[in-house]
CSV table of C-alpha atoms and ligand atoms in Angstrom, one decimal:
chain,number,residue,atom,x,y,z
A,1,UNK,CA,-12.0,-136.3,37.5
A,2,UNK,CA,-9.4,-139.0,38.2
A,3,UNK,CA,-7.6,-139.8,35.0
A,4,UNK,CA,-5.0,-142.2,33.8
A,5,UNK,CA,-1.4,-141.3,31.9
A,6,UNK,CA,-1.1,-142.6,28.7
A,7,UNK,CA,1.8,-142.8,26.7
A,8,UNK,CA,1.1,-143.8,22.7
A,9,UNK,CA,2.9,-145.7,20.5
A,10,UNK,CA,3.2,-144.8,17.0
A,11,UNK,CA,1.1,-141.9,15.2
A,12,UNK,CA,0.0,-143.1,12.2
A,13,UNK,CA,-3.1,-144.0,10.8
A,14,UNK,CA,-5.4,-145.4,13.6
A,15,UNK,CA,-3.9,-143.1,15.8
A,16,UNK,CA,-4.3,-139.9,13.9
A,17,UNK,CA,-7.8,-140.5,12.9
A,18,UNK,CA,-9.3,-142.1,16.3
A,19,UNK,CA,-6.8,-142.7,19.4
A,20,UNK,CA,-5.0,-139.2,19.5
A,21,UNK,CA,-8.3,-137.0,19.4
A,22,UNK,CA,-10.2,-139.9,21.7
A,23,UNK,CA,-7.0,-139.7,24.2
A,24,UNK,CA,-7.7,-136.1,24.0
A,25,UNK,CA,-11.2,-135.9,25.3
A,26,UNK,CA,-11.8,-139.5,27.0
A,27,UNK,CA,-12.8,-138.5,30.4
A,28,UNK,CA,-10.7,-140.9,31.9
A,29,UNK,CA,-7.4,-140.5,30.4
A,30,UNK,CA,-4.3,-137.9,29.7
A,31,UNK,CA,-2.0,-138.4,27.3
A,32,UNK,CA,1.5,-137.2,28.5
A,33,UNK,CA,3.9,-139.0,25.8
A,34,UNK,CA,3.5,-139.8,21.8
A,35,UNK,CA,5.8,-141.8,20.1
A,36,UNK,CA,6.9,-142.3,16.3
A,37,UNK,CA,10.0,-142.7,14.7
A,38,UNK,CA,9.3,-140.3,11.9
A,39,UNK,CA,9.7,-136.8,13.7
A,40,UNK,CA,8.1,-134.4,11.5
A,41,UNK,CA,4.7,-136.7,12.0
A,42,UNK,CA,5.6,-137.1,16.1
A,43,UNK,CA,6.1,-133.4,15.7
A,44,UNK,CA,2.7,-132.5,14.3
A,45,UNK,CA,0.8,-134.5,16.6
A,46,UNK,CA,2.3,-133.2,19.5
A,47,UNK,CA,1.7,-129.7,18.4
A,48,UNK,CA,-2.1,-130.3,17.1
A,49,UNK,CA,-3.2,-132.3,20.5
A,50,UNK,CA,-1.1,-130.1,23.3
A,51,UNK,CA,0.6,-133.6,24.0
A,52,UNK,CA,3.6,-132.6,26.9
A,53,UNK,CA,6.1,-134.9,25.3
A,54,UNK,CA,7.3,-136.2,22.3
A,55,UNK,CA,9.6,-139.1,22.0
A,56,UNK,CA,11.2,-140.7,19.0
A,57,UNK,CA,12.6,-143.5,21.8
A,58,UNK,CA,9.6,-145.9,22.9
A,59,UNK,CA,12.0,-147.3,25.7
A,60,UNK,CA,12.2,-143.6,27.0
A,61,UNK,CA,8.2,-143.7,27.4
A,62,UNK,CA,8.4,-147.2,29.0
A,63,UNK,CA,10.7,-146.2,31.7
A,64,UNK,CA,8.6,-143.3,32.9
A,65,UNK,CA,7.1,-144.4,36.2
A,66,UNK,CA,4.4,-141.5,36.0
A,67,UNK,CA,3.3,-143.5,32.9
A,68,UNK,CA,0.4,-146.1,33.8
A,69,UNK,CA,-0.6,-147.3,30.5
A,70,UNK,CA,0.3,-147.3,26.8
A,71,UNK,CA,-1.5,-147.6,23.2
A,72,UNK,CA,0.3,-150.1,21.1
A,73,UNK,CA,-0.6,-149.2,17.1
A,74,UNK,CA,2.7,-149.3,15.2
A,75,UNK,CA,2.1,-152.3,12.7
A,76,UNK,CA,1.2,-156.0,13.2
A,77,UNK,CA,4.7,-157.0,12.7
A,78,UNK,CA,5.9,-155.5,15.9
A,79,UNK,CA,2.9,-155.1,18.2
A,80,UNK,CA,3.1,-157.8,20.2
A,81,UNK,CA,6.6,-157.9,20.9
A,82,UNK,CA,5.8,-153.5,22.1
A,83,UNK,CA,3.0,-155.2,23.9
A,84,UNK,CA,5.6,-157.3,25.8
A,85,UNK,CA,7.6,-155.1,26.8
A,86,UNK,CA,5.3,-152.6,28.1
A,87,UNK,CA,3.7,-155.3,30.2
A,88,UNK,CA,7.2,-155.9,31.6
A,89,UNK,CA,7.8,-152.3,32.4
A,90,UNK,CA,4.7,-153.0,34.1
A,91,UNK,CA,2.5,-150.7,32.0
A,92,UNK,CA,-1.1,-151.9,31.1
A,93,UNK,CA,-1.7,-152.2,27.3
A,94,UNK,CA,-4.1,-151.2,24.8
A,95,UNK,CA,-3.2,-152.5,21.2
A,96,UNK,CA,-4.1,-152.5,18.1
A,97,UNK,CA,-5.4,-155.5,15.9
A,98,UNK,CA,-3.9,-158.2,15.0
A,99,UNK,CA,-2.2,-158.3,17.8
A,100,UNK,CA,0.5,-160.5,15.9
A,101,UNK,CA,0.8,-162.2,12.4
A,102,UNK,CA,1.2,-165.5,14.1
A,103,UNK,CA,-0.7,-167.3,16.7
A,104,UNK,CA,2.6,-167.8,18.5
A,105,UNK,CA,3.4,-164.5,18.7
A,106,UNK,CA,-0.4,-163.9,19.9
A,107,UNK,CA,0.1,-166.8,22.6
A,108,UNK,CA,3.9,-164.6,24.2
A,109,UNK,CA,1.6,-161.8,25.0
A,110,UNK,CA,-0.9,-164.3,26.6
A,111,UNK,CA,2.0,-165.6,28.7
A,112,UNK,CA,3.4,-162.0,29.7
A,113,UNK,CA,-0.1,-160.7,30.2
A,114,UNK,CA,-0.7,-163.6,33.2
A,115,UNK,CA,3.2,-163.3,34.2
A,116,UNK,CA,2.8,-159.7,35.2
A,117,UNK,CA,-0.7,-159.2,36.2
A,118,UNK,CA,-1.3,-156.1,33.9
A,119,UNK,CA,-4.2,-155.7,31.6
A,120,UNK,CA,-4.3,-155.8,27.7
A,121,UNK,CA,-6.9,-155.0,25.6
A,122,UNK,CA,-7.1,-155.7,21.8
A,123,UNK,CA,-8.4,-153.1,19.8
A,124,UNK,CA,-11.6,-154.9,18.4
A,125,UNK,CA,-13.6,-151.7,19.2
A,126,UNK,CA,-16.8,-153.1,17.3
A,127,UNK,CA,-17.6,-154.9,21.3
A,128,UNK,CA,-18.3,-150.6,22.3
A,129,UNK,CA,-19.9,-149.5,19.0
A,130,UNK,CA,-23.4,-148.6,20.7
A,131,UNK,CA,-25.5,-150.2,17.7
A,132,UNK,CA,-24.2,-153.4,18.2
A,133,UNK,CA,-24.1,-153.5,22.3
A,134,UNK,CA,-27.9,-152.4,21.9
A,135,UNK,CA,-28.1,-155.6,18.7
A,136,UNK,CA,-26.6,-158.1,21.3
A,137,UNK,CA,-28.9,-157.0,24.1
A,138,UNK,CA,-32.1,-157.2,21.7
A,139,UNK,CA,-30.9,-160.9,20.5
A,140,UNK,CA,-29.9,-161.9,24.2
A,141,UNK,CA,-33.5,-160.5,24.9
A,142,UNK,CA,-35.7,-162.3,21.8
A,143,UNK,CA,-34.1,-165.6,22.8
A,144,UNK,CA,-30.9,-166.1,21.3
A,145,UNK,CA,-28.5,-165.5,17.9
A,146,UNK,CA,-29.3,-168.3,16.0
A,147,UNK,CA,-28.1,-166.9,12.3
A,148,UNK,CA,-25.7,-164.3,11.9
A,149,UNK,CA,-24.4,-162.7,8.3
A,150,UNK,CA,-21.7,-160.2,8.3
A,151,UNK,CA,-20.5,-158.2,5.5
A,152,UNK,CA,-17.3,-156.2,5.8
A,153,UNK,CA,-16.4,-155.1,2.1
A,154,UNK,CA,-14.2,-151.5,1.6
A,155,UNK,CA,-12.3,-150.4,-1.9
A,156,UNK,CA,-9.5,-148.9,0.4
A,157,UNK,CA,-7.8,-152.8,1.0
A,158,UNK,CA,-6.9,-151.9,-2.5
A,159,UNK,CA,-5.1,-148.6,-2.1
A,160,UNK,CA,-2.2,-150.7,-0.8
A,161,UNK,CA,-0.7,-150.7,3.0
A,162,UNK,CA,1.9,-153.1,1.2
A,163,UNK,CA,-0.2,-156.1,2.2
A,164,UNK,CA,0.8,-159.5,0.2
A,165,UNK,CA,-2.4,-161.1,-1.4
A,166,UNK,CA,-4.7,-163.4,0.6
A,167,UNK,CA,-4.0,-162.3,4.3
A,168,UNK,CA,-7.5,-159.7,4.5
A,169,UNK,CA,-8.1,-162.7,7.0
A,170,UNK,CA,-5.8,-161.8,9.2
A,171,UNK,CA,-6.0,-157.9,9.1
A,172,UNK,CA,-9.9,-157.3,8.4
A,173,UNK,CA,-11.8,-160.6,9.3
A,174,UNK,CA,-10.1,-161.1,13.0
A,175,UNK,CA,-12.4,-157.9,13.8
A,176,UNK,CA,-15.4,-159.9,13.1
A,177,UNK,CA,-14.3,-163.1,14.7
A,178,UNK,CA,-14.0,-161.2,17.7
A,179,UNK,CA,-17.8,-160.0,17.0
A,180,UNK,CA,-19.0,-162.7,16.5
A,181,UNK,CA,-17.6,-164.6,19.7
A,182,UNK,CA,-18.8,-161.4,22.0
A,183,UNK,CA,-22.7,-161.4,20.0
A,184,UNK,CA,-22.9,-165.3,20.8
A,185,UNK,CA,-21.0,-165.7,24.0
A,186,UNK,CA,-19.7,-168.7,22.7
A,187,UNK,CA,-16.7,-170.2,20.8
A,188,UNK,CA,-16.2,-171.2,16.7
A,189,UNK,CA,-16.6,-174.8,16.5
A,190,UNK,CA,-15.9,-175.5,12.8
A,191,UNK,CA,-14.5,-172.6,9.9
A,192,UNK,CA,-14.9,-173.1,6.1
A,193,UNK,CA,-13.7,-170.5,3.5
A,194,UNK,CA,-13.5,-170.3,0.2
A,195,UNK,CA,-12.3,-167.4,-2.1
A,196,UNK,CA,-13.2,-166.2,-5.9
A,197,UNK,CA,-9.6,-164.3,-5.8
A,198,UNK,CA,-7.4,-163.4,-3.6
A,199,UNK,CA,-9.1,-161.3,-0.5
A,200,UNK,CA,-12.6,-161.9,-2.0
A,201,UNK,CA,-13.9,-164.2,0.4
A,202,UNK,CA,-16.8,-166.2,2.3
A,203,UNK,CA,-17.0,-168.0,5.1
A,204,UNK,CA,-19.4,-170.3,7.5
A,205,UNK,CA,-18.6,-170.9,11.0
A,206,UNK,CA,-20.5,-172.9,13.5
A,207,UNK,CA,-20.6,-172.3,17.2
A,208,UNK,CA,-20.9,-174.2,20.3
A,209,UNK,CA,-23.9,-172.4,21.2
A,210,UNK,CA,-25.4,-173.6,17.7
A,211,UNK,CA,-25.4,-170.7,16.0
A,212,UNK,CA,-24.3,-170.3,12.5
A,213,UNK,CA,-22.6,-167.6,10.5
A,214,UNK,CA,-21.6,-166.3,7.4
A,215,UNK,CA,-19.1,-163.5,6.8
A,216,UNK,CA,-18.8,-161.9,3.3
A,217,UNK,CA,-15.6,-160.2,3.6
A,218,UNK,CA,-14.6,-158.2,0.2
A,219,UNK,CA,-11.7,-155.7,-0.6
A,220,UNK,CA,-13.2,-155.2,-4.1
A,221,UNK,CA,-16.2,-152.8,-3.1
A,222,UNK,CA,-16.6,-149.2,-3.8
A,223,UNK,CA,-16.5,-146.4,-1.0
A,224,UNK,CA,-19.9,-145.6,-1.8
A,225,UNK,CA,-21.2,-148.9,-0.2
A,226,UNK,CA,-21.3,-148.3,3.2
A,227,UNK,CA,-18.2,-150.5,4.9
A,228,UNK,CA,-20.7,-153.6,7.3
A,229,UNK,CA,-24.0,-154.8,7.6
A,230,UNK,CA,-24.9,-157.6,10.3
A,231,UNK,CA,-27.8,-159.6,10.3
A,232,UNK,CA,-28.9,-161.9,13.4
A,233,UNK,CA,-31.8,-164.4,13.6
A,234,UNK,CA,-32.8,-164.5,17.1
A,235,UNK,CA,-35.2,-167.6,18.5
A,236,UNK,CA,-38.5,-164.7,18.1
A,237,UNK,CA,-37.2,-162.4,15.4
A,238,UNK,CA,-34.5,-160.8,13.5
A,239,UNK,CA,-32.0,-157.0,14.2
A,240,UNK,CA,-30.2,-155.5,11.1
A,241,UNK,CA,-27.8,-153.1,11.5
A,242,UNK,CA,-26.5,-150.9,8.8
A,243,UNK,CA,-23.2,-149.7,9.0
A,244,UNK,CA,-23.2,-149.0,13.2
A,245,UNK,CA,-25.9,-146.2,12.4
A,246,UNK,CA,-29.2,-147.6,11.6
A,247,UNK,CA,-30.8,-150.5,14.1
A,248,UNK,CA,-34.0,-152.5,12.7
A,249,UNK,CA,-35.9,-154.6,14.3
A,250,UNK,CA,-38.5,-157.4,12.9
A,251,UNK,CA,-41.1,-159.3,14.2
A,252,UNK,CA,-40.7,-158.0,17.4
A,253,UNK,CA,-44.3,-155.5,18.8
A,254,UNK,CA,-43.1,-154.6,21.5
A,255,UNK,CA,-39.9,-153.0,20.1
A,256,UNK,CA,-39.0,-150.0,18.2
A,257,UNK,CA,-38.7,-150.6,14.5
A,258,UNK,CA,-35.8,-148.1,13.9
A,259,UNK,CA,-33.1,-147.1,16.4
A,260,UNK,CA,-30.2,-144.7,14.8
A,261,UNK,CA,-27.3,-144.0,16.2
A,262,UNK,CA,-25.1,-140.9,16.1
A,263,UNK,CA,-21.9,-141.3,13.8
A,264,UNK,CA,-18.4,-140.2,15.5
A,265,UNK,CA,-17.3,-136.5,15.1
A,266,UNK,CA,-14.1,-136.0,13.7
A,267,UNK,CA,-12.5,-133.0,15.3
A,268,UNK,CA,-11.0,-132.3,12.0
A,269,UNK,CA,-13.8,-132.5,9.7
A,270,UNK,CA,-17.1,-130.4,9.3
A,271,UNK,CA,-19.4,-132.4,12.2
A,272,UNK,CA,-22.9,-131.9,10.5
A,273,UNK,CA,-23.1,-135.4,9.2
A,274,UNK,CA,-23.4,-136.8,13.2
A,275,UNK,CA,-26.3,-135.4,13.4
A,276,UNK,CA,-27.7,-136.5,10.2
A,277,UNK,CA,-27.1,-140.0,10.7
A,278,UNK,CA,-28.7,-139.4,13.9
A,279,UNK,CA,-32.0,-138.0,12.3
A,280,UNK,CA,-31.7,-139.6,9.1
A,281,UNK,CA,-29.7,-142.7,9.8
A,282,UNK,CA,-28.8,-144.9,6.5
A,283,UNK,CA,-30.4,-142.9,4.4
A,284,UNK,CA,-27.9,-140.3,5.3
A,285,UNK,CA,-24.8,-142.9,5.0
A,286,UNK,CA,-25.6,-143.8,1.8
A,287,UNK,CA,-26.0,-140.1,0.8
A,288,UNK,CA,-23.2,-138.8,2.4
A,289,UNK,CA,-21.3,-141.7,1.1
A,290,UNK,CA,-22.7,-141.4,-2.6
A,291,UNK,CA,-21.7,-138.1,-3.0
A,292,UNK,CA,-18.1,-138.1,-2.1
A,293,UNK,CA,-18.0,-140.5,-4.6
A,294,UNK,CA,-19.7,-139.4,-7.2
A,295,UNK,CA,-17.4,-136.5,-6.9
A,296,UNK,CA,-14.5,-138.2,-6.7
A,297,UNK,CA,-15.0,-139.9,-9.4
A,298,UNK,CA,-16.2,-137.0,-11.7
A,299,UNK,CA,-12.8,-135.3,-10.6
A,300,UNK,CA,-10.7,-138.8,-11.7
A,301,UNK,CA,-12.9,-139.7,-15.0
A,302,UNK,CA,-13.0,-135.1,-15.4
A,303,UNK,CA,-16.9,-135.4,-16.4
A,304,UNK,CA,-19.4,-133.1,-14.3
A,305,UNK,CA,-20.6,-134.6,-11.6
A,306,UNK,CA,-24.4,-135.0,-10.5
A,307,UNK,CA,-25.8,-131.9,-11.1
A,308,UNK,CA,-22.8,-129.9,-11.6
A,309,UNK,CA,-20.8,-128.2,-14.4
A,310,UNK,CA,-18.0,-127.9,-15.8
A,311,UNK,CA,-16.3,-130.9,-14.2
A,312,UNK,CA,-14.9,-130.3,-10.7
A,313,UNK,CA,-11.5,-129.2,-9.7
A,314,UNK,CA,-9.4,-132.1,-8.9
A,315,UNK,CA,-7.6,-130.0,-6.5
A,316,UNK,CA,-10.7,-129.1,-4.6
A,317,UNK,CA,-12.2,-132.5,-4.7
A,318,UNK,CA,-9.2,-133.8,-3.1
A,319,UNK,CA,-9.1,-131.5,-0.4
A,320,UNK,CA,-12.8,-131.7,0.5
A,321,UNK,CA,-12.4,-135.5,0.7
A,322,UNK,CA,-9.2,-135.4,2.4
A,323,UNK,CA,-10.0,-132.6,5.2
A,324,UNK,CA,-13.4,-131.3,4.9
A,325,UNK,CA,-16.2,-134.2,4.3
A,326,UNK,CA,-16.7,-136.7,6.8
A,327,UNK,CA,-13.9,-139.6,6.8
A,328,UNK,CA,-15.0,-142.3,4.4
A,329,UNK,CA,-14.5,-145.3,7.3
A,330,UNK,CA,-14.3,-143.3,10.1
A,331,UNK,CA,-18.1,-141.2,10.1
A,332,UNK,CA,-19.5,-144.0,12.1
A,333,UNK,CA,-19.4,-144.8,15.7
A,334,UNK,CA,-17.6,-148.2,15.7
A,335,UNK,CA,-16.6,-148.0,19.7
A,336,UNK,CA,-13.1,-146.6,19.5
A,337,UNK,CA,-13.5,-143.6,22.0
A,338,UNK,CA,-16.0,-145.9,24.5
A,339,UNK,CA,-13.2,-149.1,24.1
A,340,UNK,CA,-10.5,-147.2,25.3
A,341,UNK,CA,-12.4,-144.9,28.1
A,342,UNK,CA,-13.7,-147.8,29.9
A,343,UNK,CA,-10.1,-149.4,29.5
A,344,UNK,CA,-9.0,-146.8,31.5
A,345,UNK,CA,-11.8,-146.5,34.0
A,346,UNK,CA,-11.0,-150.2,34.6
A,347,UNK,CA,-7.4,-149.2,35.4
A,348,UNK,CA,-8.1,-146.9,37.6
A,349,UNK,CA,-11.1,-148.9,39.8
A,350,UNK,CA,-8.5,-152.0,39.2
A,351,UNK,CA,-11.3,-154.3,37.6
A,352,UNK,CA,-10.4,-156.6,34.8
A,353,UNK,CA,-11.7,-154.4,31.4
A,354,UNK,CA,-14.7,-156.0,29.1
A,355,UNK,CA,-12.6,-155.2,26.2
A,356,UNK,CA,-11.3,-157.9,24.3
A,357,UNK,CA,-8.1,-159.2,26.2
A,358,UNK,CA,-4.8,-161.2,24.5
A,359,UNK,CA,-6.1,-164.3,24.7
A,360,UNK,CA,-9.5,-163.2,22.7
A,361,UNK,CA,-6.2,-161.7,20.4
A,362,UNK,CA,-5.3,-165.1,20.3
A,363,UNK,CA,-8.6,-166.8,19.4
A,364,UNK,CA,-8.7,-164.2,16.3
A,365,UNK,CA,-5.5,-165.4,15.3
A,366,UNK,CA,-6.1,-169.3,15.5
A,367,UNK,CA,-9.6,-168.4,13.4
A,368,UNK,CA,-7.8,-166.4,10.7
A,369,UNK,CA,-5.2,-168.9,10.6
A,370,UNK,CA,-7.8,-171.7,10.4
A,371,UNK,CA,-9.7,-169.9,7.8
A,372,UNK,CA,-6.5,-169.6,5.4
A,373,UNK,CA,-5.7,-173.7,6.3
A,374,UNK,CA,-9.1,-174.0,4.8
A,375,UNK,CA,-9.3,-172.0,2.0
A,376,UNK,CA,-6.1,-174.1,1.0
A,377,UNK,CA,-7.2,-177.1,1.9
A,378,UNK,CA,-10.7,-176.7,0.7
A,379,UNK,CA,-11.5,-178.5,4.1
A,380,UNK,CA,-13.9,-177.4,7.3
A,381,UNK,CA,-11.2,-176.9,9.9
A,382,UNK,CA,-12.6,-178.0,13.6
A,383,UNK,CA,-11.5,-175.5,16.3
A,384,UNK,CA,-9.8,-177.4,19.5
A,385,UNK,CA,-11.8,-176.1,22.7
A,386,UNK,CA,-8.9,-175.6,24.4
A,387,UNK,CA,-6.4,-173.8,22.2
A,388,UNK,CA,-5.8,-170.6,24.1
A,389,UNK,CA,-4.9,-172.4,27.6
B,401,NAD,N1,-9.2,-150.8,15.1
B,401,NAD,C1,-9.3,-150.2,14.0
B,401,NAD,O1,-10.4,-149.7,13.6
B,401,NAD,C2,-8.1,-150.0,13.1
B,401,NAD,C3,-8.1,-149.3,12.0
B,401,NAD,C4,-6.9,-149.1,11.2
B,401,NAD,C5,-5.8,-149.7,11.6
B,401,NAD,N2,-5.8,-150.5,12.7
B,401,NAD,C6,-4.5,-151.2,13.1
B,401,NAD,O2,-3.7,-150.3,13.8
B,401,NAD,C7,-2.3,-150.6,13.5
B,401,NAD,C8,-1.6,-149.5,12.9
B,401,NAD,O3,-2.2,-149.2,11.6
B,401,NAD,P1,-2.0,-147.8,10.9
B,401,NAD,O4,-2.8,-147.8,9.7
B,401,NAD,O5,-2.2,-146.7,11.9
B,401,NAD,O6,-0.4,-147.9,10.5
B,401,NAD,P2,0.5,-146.8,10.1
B,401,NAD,O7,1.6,-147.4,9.3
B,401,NAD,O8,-0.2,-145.6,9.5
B,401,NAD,O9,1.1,-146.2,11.5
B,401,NAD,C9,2.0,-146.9,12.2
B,401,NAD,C10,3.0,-145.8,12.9
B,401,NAD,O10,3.9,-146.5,13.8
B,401,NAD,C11,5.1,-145.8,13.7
B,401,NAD,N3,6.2,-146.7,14.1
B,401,NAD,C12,6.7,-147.8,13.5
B,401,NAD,N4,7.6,-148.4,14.3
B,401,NAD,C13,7.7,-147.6,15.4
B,401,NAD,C14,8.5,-147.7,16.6
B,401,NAD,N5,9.5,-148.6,16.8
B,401,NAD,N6,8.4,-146.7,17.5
B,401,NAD,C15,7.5,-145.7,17.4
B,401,NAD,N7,6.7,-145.6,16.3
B,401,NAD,C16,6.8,-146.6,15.3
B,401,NAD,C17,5.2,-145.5,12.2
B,401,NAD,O11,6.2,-144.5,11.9
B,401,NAD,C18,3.8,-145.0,11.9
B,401,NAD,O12,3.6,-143.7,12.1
B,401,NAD,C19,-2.3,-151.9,12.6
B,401,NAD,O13,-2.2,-153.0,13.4
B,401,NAD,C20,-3.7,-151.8,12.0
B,401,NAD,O14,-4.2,-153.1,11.6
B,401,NAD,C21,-6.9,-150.7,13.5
């Protein structure tokens, strides 16, 4: 099978846990190059994914011709300006969310993605995660989204990427912005948001289409509630989905009631749970998810846990979680592999990708930003039609 040559840029996080193992198996890609200024990481993932080459120099990947296309996923600070460049060296460009800390910065990548032709796609994966393309195609179906609610809530915002207060808007929330523009195929007319403290926040936006939505967005949770829930009111009936892995359906006959979904293997970690969520669907989440916790915290508080004594080993608690149990955020299937395979299959058939491009990077931006002018202000900000160009 035809395939296109990636290159990545830095091998951290994101990369480690979802674009280095999906480069390595997306039918439609090859990764020749990775990236990272820290060797002994660039070194690792070189080894563990049989990657050719390893550079410490992102302007020595750039300026390989054989090179067709790159992953962006340093940090925020520095991803649009990679983007840039990339484009320039005529590379097309998958990056990482946000694509910038400032709308202006979002808006240069908008200007170099139409100066050079290439195409960009914005790492709002949640468009691919199967539960939500078959969620949009029920509510297109039963009439309409008429009234959405979206929780995104993790304890892990608190473990500390050296984020200042107040900007979960920015780094979290964009993701469902994006959503929420895709579900409703339509625009934010109006944002409110208020906060109880910092990065504890709701908000209400209004569409064009006449929707309405709400978005609880929380970095105070615990890792034993599973991460998102949406809701959607269609014109005949209403779709729930639990955290990408269990579909309902109400008021609908004709449809299914239940529809799970399959979580995301992890080539690292035992793979049992994919097929648990598949049979099981929340049911497993929440189980899977209240035991690591449970025995996390017996480890941290050193009391038995459920059903056990004496109290576990920390050390062995800390392995499991940290290499044997499924990943904590990244069990479920939120779209990563199918965002970036169809990115390249759209590459190679030369067709403009359905991932999210700059300028819905862009529109992310403007709504965070708008969302923060609000919570300031304490006023609805009104969304220009016309802000991207
Ligand atoms: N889509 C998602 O689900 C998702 C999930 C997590 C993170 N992200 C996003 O991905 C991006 C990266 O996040 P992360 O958690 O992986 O960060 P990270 O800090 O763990 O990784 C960034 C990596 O980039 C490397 N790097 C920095 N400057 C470099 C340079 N000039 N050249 C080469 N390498 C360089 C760093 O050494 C590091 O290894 C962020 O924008 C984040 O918001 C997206």
């Amino acid at each position: 099978m035809e395939s296109v040559v990636f290159g990545l840029i830095g091998a951290g996080g994101i990369a480690q846990s979802q674009h280095l193992p999906n480069l390595s198996r997306a039918p439609h890609a090859f990764l020749k190059t990775v990236c990272d200024v820290r060797e002994d990481v660039l070194r690792q993932m070189q080894q563990k994914y049989s990657v050719p080459h390893a550079t410490a120099d992102y302007r020595s990947l750039l300026s390989d011709p054989e090179i067709r296309a790159v992953v962006v996923a340093t940090r925020e600070d520095m991803q649009a300006a990679l983007t840039i460049e990339a484009l320039r060296a005529g590379k097309h460009v998958y990056v990482e969310k946000p694509l910038a800390e400032t709308s202006e910065a979002c808006a240069d990548v908008v200007a170099a993605q139409r100066e050079t032709g290439r195409f960009v796609a914005v790492g709002f994966n949640r468009r691919f995660a199967p539960a939500y393309r078959k969620a949009k195609e029920i509510a297109r179906a039963e009439g309409g989204a008429w009234n959405i609610h979206y929780r995104i809530s993790d304890e892990y915002w608190r473990w500390g990427k050296g984020y200042p207060p107040g900007v979960r808007v920015v780094h979290e929330v964009c993701h469902i912005f994006d959503l929420l523009r895709w579900l409703t195929d339509s625009e934010v007319a109006s944002v409110y948001c208020a906060q109880s403290r910092a990065d504890d926040e709701s908000l209400v936006l209004t569409f064009r289409s006449g929707c309405v939505a709400s978005i609880m967005s929380s970095g105070y949770a615990t890792m034993d509630l599973p991460k998102e829930r949406l809701e959607i009111i269609t014109e005949r009936g209403a779709v729930t989905v639990e955290d990408f892995v269990e579909l309902r359906t109400f008021g609908f006959a004709h449809r299914e009631p239940v529809l799970r979904f399959a979580g995301h293997t992890h080539p690292d970690r035992e793979f049992t749970h994919k097929y648990l969520l598949e049979s099981e669907g929340a049911a497993a989440l929440f189980a899977l998810r209240r035991l690591a916790w449970t025995l996390r915290y017996a480890a941290e508080a050193n009391v038995p846990a459920e059903g056990q004594q004496p109290p576990p080993d920390p050390r062995e608690v800390r392995r499991y979680l940290n290499e044997t149990s499924p990943h904590w955020n990244y069990m479920v299937d939120k779209g990563w592999l199918p965002a970036l395979d169809h990115f390249a299959q759209c590459i190679l058939r030369n067709e403009p990708p359905e991932n999210a491009g700059a300028q819905d990077g862009l529109r992310a931006s403007l709504l965070s930003h708008a969302a923060i002018r609000s919570r300031d202000t304490g006023a609805v900000v009104f969304m220009d039609g016309d802000e991207t160009g």
